mmCIF file of C-alpha atoms and ligand atoms in Angstrom:
data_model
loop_
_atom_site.group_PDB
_atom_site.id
_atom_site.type_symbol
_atom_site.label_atom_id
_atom_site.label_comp_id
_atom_site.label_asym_id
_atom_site.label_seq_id
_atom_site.Cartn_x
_atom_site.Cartn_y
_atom_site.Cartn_z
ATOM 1 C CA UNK Q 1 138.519 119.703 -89.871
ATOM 2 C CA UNK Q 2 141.866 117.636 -89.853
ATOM 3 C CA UNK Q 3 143.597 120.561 -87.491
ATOM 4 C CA UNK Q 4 140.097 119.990 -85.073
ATOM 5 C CA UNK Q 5 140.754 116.197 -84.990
ATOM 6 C CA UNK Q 6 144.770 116.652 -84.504
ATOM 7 C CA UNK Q 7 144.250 119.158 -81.145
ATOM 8 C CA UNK Q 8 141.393 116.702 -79.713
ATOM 9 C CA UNK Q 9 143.693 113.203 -80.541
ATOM 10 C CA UNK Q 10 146.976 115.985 -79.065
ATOM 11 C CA UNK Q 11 148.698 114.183 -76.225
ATOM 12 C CA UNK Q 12 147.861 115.749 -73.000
ATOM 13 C CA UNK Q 13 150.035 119.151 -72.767
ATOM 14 C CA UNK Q 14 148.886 120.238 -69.113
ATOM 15 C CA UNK Q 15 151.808 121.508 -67.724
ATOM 16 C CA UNK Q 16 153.873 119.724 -64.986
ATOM 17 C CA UNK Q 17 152.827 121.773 -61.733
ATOM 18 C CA UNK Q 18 150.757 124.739 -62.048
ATOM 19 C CA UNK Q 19 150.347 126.731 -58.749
ATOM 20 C CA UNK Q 20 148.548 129.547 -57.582
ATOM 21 C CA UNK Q 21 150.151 131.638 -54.921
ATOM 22 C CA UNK Q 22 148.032 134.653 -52.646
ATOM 23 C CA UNK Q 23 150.536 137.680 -51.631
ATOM 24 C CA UNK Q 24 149.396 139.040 -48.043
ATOM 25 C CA UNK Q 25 145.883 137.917 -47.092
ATOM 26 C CA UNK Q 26 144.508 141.220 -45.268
ATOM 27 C CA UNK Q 27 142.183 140.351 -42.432
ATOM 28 C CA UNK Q 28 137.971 139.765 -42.877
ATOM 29 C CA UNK Q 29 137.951 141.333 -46.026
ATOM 30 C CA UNK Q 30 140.834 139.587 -47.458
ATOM 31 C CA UNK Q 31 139.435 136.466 -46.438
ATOM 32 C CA UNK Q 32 136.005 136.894 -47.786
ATOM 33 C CA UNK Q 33 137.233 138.073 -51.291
ATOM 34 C CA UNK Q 34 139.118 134.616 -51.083
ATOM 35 C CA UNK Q 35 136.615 132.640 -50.510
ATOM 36 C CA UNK Q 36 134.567 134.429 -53.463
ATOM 37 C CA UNK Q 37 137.420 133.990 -55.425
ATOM 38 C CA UNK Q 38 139.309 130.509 -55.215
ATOM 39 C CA UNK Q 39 136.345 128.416 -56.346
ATOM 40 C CA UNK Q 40 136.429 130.653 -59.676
ATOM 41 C CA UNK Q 41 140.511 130.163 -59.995
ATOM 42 C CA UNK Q 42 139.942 126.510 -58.928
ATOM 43 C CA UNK Q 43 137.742 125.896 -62.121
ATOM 44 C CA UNK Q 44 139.158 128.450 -64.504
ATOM 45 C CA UNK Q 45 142.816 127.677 -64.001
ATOM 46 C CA UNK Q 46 143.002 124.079 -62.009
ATOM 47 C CA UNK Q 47 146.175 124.634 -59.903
ATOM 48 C CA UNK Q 48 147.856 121.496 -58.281
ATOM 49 C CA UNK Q 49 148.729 123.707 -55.342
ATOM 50 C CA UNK Q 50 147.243 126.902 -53.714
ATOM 51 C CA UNK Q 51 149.060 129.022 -51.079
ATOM 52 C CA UNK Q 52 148.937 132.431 -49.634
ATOM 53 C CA UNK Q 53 151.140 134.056 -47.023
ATOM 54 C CA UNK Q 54 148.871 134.650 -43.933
ATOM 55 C CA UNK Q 55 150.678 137.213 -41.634
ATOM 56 C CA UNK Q 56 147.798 139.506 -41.585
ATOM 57 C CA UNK Q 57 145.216 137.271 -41.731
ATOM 58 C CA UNK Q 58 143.704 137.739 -38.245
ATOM 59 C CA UNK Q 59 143.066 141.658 -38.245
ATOM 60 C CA UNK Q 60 145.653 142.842 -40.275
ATOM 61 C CA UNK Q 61 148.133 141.021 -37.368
ATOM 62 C CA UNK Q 62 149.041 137.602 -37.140
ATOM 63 C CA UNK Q 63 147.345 134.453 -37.129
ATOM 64 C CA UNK Q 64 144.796 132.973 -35.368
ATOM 65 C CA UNK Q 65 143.370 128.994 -35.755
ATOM 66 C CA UNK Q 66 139.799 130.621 -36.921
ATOM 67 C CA UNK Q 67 141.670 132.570 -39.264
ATOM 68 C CA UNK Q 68 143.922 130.010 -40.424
ATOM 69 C CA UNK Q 69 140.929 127.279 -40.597
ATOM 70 C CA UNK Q 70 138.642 129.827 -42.593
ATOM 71 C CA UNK Q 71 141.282 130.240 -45.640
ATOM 72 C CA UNK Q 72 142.325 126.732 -45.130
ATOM 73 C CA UNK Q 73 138.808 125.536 -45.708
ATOM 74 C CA UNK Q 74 138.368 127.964 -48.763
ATOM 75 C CA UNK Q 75 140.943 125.939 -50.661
ATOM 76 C CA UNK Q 76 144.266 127.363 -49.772
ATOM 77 C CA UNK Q 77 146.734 124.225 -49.773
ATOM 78 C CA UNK Q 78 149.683 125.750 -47.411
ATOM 79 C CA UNK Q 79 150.216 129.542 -45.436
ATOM 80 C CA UNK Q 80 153.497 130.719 -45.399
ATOM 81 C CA UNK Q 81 154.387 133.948 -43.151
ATOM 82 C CA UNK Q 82 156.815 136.899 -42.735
ATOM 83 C CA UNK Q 83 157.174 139.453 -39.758
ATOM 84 C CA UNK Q 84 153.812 139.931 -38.282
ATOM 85 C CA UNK Q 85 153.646 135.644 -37.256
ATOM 86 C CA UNK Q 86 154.192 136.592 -33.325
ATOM 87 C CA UNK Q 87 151.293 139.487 -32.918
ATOM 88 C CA UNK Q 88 149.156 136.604 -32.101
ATOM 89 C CA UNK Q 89 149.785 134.566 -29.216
ATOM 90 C CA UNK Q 90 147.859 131.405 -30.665
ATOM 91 C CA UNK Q 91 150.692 131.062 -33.504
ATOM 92 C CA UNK Q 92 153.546 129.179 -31.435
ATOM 93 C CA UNK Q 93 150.645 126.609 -30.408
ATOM 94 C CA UNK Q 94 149.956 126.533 -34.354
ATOM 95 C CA UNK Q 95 153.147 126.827 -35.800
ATOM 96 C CA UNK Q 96 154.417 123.877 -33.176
ATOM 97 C CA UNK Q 97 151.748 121.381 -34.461
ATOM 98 C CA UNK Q 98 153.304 119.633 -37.663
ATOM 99 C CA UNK Q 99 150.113 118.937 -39.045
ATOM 100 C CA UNK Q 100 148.722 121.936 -39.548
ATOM 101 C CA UNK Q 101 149.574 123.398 -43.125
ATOM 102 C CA UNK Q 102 152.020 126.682 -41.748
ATOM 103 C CA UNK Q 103 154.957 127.580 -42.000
ATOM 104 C CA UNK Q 104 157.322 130.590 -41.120
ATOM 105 C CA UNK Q 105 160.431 132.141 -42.086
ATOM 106 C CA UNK Q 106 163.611 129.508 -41.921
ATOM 107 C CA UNK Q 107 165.789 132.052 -40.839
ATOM 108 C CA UNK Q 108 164.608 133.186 -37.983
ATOM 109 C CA UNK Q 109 166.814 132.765 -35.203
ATOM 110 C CA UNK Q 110 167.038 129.311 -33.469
ATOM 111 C CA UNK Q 111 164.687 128.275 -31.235
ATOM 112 C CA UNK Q 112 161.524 129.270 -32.295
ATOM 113 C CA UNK Q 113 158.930 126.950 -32.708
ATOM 114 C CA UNK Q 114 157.661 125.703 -36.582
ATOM 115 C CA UNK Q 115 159.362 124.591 -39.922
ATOM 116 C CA UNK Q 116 160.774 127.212 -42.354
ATOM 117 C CA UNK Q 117 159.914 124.711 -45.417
ATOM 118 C CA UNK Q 118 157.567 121.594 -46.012
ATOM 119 C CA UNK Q 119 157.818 119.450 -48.636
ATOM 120 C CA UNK Q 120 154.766 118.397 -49.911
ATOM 121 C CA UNK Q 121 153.505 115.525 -52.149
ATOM 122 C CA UNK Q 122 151.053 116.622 -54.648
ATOM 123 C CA UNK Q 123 150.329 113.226 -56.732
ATOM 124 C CA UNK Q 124 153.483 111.596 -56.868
ATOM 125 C CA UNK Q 125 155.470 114.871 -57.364
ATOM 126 C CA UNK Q 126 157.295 116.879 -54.450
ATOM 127 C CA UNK Q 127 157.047 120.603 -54.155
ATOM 128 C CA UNK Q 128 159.360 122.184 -51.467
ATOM 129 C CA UNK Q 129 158.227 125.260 -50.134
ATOM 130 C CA UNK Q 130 160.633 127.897 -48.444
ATOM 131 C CA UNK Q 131 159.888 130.671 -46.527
ATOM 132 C CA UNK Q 132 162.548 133.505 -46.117
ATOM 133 C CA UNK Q 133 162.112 136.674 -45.080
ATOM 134 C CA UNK Q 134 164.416 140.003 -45.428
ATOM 135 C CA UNK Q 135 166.987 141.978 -43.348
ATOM 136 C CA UNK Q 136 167.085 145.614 -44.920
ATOM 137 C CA UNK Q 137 164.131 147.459 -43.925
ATOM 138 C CA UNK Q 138 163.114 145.262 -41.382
ATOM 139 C CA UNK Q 139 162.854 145.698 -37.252
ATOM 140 C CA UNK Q 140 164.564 142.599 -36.266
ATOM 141 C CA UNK Q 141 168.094 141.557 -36.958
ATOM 142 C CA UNK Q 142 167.355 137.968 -38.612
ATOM 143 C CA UNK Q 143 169.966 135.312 -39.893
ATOM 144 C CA UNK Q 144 170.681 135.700 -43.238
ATOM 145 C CA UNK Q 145 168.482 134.063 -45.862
ATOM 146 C CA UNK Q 146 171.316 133.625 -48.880
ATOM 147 C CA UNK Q 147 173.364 131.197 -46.244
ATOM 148 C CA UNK Q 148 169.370 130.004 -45.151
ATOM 149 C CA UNK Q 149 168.181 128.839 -48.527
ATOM 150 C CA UNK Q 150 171.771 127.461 -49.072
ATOM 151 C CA UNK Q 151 171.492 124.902 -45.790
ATOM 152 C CA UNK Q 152 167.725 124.043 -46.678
ATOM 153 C CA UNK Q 153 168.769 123.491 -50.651
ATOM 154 C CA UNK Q 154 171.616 121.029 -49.701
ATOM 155 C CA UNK Q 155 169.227 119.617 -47.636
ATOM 156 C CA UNK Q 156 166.237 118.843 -49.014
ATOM 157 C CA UNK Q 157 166.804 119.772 -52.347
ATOM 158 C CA UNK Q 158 167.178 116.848 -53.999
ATOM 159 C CA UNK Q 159 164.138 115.204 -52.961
ATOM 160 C CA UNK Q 160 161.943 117.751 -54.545
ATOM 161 C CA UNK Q 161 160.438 118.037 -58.516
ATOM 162 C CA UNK Q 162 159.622 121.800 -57.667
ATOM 163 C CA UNK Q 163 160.861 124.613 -55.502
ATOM 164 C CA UNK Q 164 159.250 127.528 -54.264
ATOM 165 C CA UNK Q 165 160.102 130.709 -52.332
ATOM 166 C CA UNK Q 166 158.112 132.631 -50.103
ATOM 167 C CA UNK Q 167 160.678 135.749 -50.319
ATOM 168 C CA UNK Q 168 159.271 138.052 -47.500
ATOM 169 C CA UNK Q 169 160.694 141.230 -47.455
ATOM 170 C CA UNK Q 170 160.879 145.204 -48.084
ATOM 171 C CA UNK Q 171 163.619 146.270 -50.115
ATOM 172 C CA UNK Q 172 163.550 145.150 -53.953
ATOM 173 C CA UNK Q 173 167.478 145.490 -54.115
ATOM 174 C CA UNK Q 174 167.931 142.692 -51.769
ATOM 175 C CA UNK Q 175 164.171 140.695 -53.203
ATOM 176 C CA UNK Q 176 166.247 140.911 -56.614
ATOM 177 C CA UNK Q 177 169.340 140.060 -55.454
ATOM 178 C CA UNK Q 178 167.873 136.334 -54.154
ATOM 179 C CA UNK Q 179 165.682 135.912 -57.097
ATOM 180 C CA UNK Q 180 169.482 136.231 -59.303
ATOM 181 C CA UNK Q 181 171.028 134.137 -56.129
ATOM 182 C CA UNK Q 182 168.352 131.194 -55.930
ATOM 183 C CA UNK Q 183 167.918 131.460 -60.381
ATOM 184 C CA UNK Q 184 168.370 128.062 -61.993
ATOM 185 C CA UNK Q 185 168.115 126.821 -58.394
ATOM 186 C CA UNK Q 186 164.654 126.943 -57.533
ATOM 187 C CA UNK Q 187 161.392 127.229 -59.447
ATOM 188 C CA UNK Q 188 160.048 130.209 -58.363
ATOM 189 C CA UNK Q 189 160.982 133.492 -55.950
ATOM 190 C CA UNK Q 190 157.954 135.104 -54.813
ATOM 191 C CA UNK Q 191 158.056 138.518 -53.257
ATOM 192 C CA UNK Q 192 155.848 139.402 -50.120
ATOM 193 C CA UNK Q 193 155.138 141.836 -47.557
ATOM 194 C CA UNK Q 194 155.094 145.262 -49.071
ATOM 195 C CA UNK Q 195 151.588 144.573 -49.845
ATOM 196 C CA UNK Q 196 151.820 146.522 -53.436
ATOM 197 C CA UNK Q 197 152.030 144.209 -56.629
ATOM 198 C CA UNK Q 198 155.735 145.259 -58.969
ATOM 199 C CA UNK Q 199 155.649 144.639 -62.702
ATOM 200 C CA UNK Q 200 158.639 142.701 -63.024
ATOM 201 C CA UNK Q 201 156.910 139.192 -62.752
ATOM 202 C CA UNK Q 202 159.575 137.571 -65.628
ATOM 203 C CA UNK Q 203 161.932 134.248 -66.000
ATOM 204 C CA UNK Q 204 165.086 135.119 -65.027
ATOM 205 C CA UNK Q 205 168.307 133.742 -67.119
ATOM 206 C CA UNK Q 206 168.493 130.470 -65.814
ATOM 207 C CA UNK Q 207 164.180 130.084 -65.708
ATOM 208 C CA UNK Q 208 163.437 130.502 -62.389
ATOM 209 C CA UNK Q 209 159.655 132.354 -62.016
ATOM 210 C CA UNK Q 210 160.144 135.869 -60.021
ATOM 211 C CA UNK Q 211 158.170 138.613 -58.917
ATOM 212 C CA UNK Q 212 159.389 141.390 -56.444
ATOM 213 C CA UNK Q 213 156.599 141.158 -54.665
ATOM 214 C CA UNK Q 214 152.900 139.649 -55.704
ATOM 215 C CA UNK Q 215 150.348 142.560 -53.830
ATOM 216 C CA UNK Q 216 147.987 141.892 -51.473
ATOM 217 C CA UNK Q 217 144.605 140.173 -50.775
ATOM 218 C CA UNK Q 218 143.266 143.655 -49.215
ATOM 219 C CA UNK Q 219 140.741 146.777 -49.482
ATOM 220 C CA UNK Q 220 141.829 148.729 -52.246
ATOM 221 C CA UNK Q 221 141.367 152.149 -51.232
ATOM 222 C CA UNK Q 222 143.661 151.741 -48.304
ATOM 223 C CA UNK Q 223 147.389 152.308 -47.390
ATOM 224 C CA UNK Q 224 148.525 149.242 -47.504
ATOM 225 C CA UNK Q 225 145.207 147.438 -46.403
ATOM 226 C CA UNK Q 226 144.754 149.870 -43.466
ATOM 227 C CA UNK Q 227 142.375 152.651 -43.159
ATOM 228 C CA UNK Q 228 143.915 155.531 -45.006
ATOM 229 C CA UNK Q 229 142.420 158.560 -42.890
ATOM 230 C CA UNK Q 230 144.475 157.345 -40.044
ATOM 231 C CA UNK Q 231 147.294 156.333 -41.944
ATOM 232 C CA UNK Q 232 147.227 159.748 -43.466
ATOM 233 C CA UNK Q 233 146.996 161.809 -40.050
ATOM 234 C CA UNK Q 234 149.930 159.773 -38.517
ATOM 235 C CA UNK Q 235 152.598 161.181 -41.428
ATOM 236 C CA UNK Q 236 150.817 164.192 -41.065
ATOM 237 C CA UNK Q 237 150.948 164.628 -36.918
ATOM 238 C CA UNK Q 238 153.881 161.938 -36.677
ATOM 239 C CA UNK Q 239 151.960 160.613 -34.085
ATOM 240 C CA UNK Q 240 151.850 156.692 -33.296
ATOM 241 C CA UNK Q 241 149.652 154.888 -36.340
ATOM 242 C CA UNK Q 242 146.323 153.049 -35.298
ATOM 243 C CA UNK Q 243 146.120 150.391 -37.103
ATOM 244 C CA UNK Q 244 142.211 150.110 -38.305
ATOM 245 C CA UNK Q 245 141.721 147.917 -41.663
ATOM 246 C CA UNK Q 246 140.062 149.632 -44.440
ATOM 247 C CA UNK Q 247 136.711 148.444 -45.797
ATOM 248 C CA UNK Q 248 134.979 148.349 -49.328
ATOM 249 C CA UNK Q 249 136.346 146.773 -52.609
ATOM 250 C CA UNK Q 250 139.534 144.128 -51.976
ATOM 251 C CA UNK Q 251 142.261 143.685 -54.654
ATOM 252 C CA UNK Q 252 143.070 139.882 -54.786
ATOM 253 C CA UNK Q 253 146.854 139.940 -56.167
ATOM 254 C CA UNK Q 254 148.127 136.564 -57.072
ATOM 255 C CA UNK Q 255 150.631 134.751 -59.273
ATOM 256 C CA UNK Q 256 149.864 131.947 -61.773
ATOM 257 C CA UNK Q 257 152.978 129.505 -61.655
ATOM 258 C CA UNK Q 258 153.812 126.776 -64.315
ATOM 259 C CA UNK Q 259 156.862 124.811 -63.122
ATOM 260 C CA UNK Q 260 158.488 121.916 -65.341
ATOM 261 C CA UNK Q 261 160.366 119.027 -62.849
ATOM 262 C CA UNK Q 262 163.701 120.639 -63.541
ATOM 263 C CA UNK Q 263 163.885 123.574 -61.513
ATOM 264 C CA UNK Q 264 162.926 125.919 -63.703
ATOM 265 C CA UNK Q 265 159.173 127.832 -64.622
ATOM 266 C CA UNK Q 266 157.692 127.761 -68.228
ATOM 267 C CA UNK Q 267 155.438 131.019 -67.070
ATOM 268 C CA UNK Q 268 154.612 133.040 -64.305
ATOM 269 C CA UNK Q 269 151.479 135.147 -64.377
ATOM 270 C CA UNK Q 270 150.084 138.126 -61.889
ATOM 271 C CA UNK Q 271 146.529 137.373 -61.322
ATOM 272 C CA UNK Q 272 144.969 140.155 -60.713
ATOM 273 C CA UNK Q 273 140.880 141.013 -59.771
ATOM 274 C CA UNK Q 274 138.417 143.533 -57.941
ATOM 275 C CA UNK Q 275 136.784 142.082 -55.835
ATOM 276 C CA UNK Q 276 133.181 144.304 -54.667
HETATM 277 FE FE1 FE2 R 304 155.346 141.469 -43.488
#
């Protein structure tokens, strides 16, 4: 009875951020398993912050407003991006509007319209979100994201209780390579875009949260999201792939963060459910 009474009188222990952050949102069916999904996650794990990265989230390619608005309305707090952000023609109008919660990768070259990071204020605290995306393994020749999250660090920094990466990229020598870069730096390095969830989620030396890459919000018997018979007959005829996305049950992939206001995570956790 006296341990009961000394955990209800226990000073409140709710950890100092805890955020929930989507890996690639897949189209219709990604959204709709979202939307199924958050209000559960809402309730069962109460996250300050929700995000996803959104670079599929119109068809598999891009972003459109209807898109955007439908996750956005679902509960999902800020979209971050990666390669796919130009298939749509309606994301330089989004991107270019400072209110809408979107971002894209800082180091793509100059000139492009939208932010690479946002700080946002989340009851008091400050949580600075950075997108970066990747150079090996990828079709464009971007600026380079060490030097990237170096400039926005010195920036803005110091105005911020938590830090978070949106690390968008292919190859997981150069994903761990930032994660060990940014470590002690930043509260969390989040791998996206290869659309399949690594088990190496972990606190690295100096406590910053990493995880190659997070998975997907997608159909589950798919390549990648897409329909697999065509995937399938373009390795097999080496012919040009057309891109259809899959259908039936969607794997939500997500990770559970739990920041502390020093730049360092007490846990990170891969949420993981089948969604019918
Ligand atoms: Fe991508």
């Amino acid at each position: 009875m006296a341990t009961l009474l000394a955990q209800r009188d226990a000073p409140e222990t709710r950890p100092f951020m805890k955020i929930i952050f989507f890996g690639d949102i897949i189209g219709q069916p990604g959204r709709q398993a979202i939307k199924k999904i958050l209000p559960q996650w809402q309730k069962k794990y109460q996250p300050d912050l929700v995000m996803a990265n959104g670079e599929n989230l119109a068809h598999g390619l891009g972003i459109t407003e209807k898109s955007l608005k439908e996750v956005l309305a679902a509960g999902i707090d800020l979209v971050t991006n990666g390669d796919h952000i130009w298939d749509q023609k309606e994301a330089k109008r989004l991107l270019a509007d400072k209110e809408i919660p979107l971002i894209r990768p800082a180091n793509f070259p100059p000139g492009l319209p939208g932010q690479g990071y946002r700080l946002i204020e989340v009851r008091t605290k400050k949580i600075l979100v950075i997108n970066l995306i990747g150079r090996v393994f990828m079709h464009q020749d971007y600026d380079c994201p060490f030097r990237k999250a170096d400039e926005i660090l010195e920036e803005k920094g110091e105005e911020a209780d938590v830090i978070v990466v949106d690390w968008h990229a292919e190859a997981s020598s150069e994903k761990i390579c930032l994660g060990w870069y940014l470590d002690g730096r930043v509260s969390a390095v989040l791998g996206t875009h290869t659309h399949i969830p690594t088990a190496d989620a972990r606190l690295l030396t100096q406590g910053t949260a990493y995880i190659s890459d997070i998975g997907m919000v997608g159909p589950r018997n798919s390549s990648l999201g897409a329909n697999k018979e065509l995937a399938i007959e373009s390795f097999l005829r080496q012919t040009k792939f057309e891109y259809k996305i899959a259908q039936g049950p969607v794997e939500v992939n997500a990770v559970l963060i739990e920041a502390d206001q020093s730049n360092q995570a007490e846990k990170i956790e891969p949420l993981r459910e089948i969604v019918a």
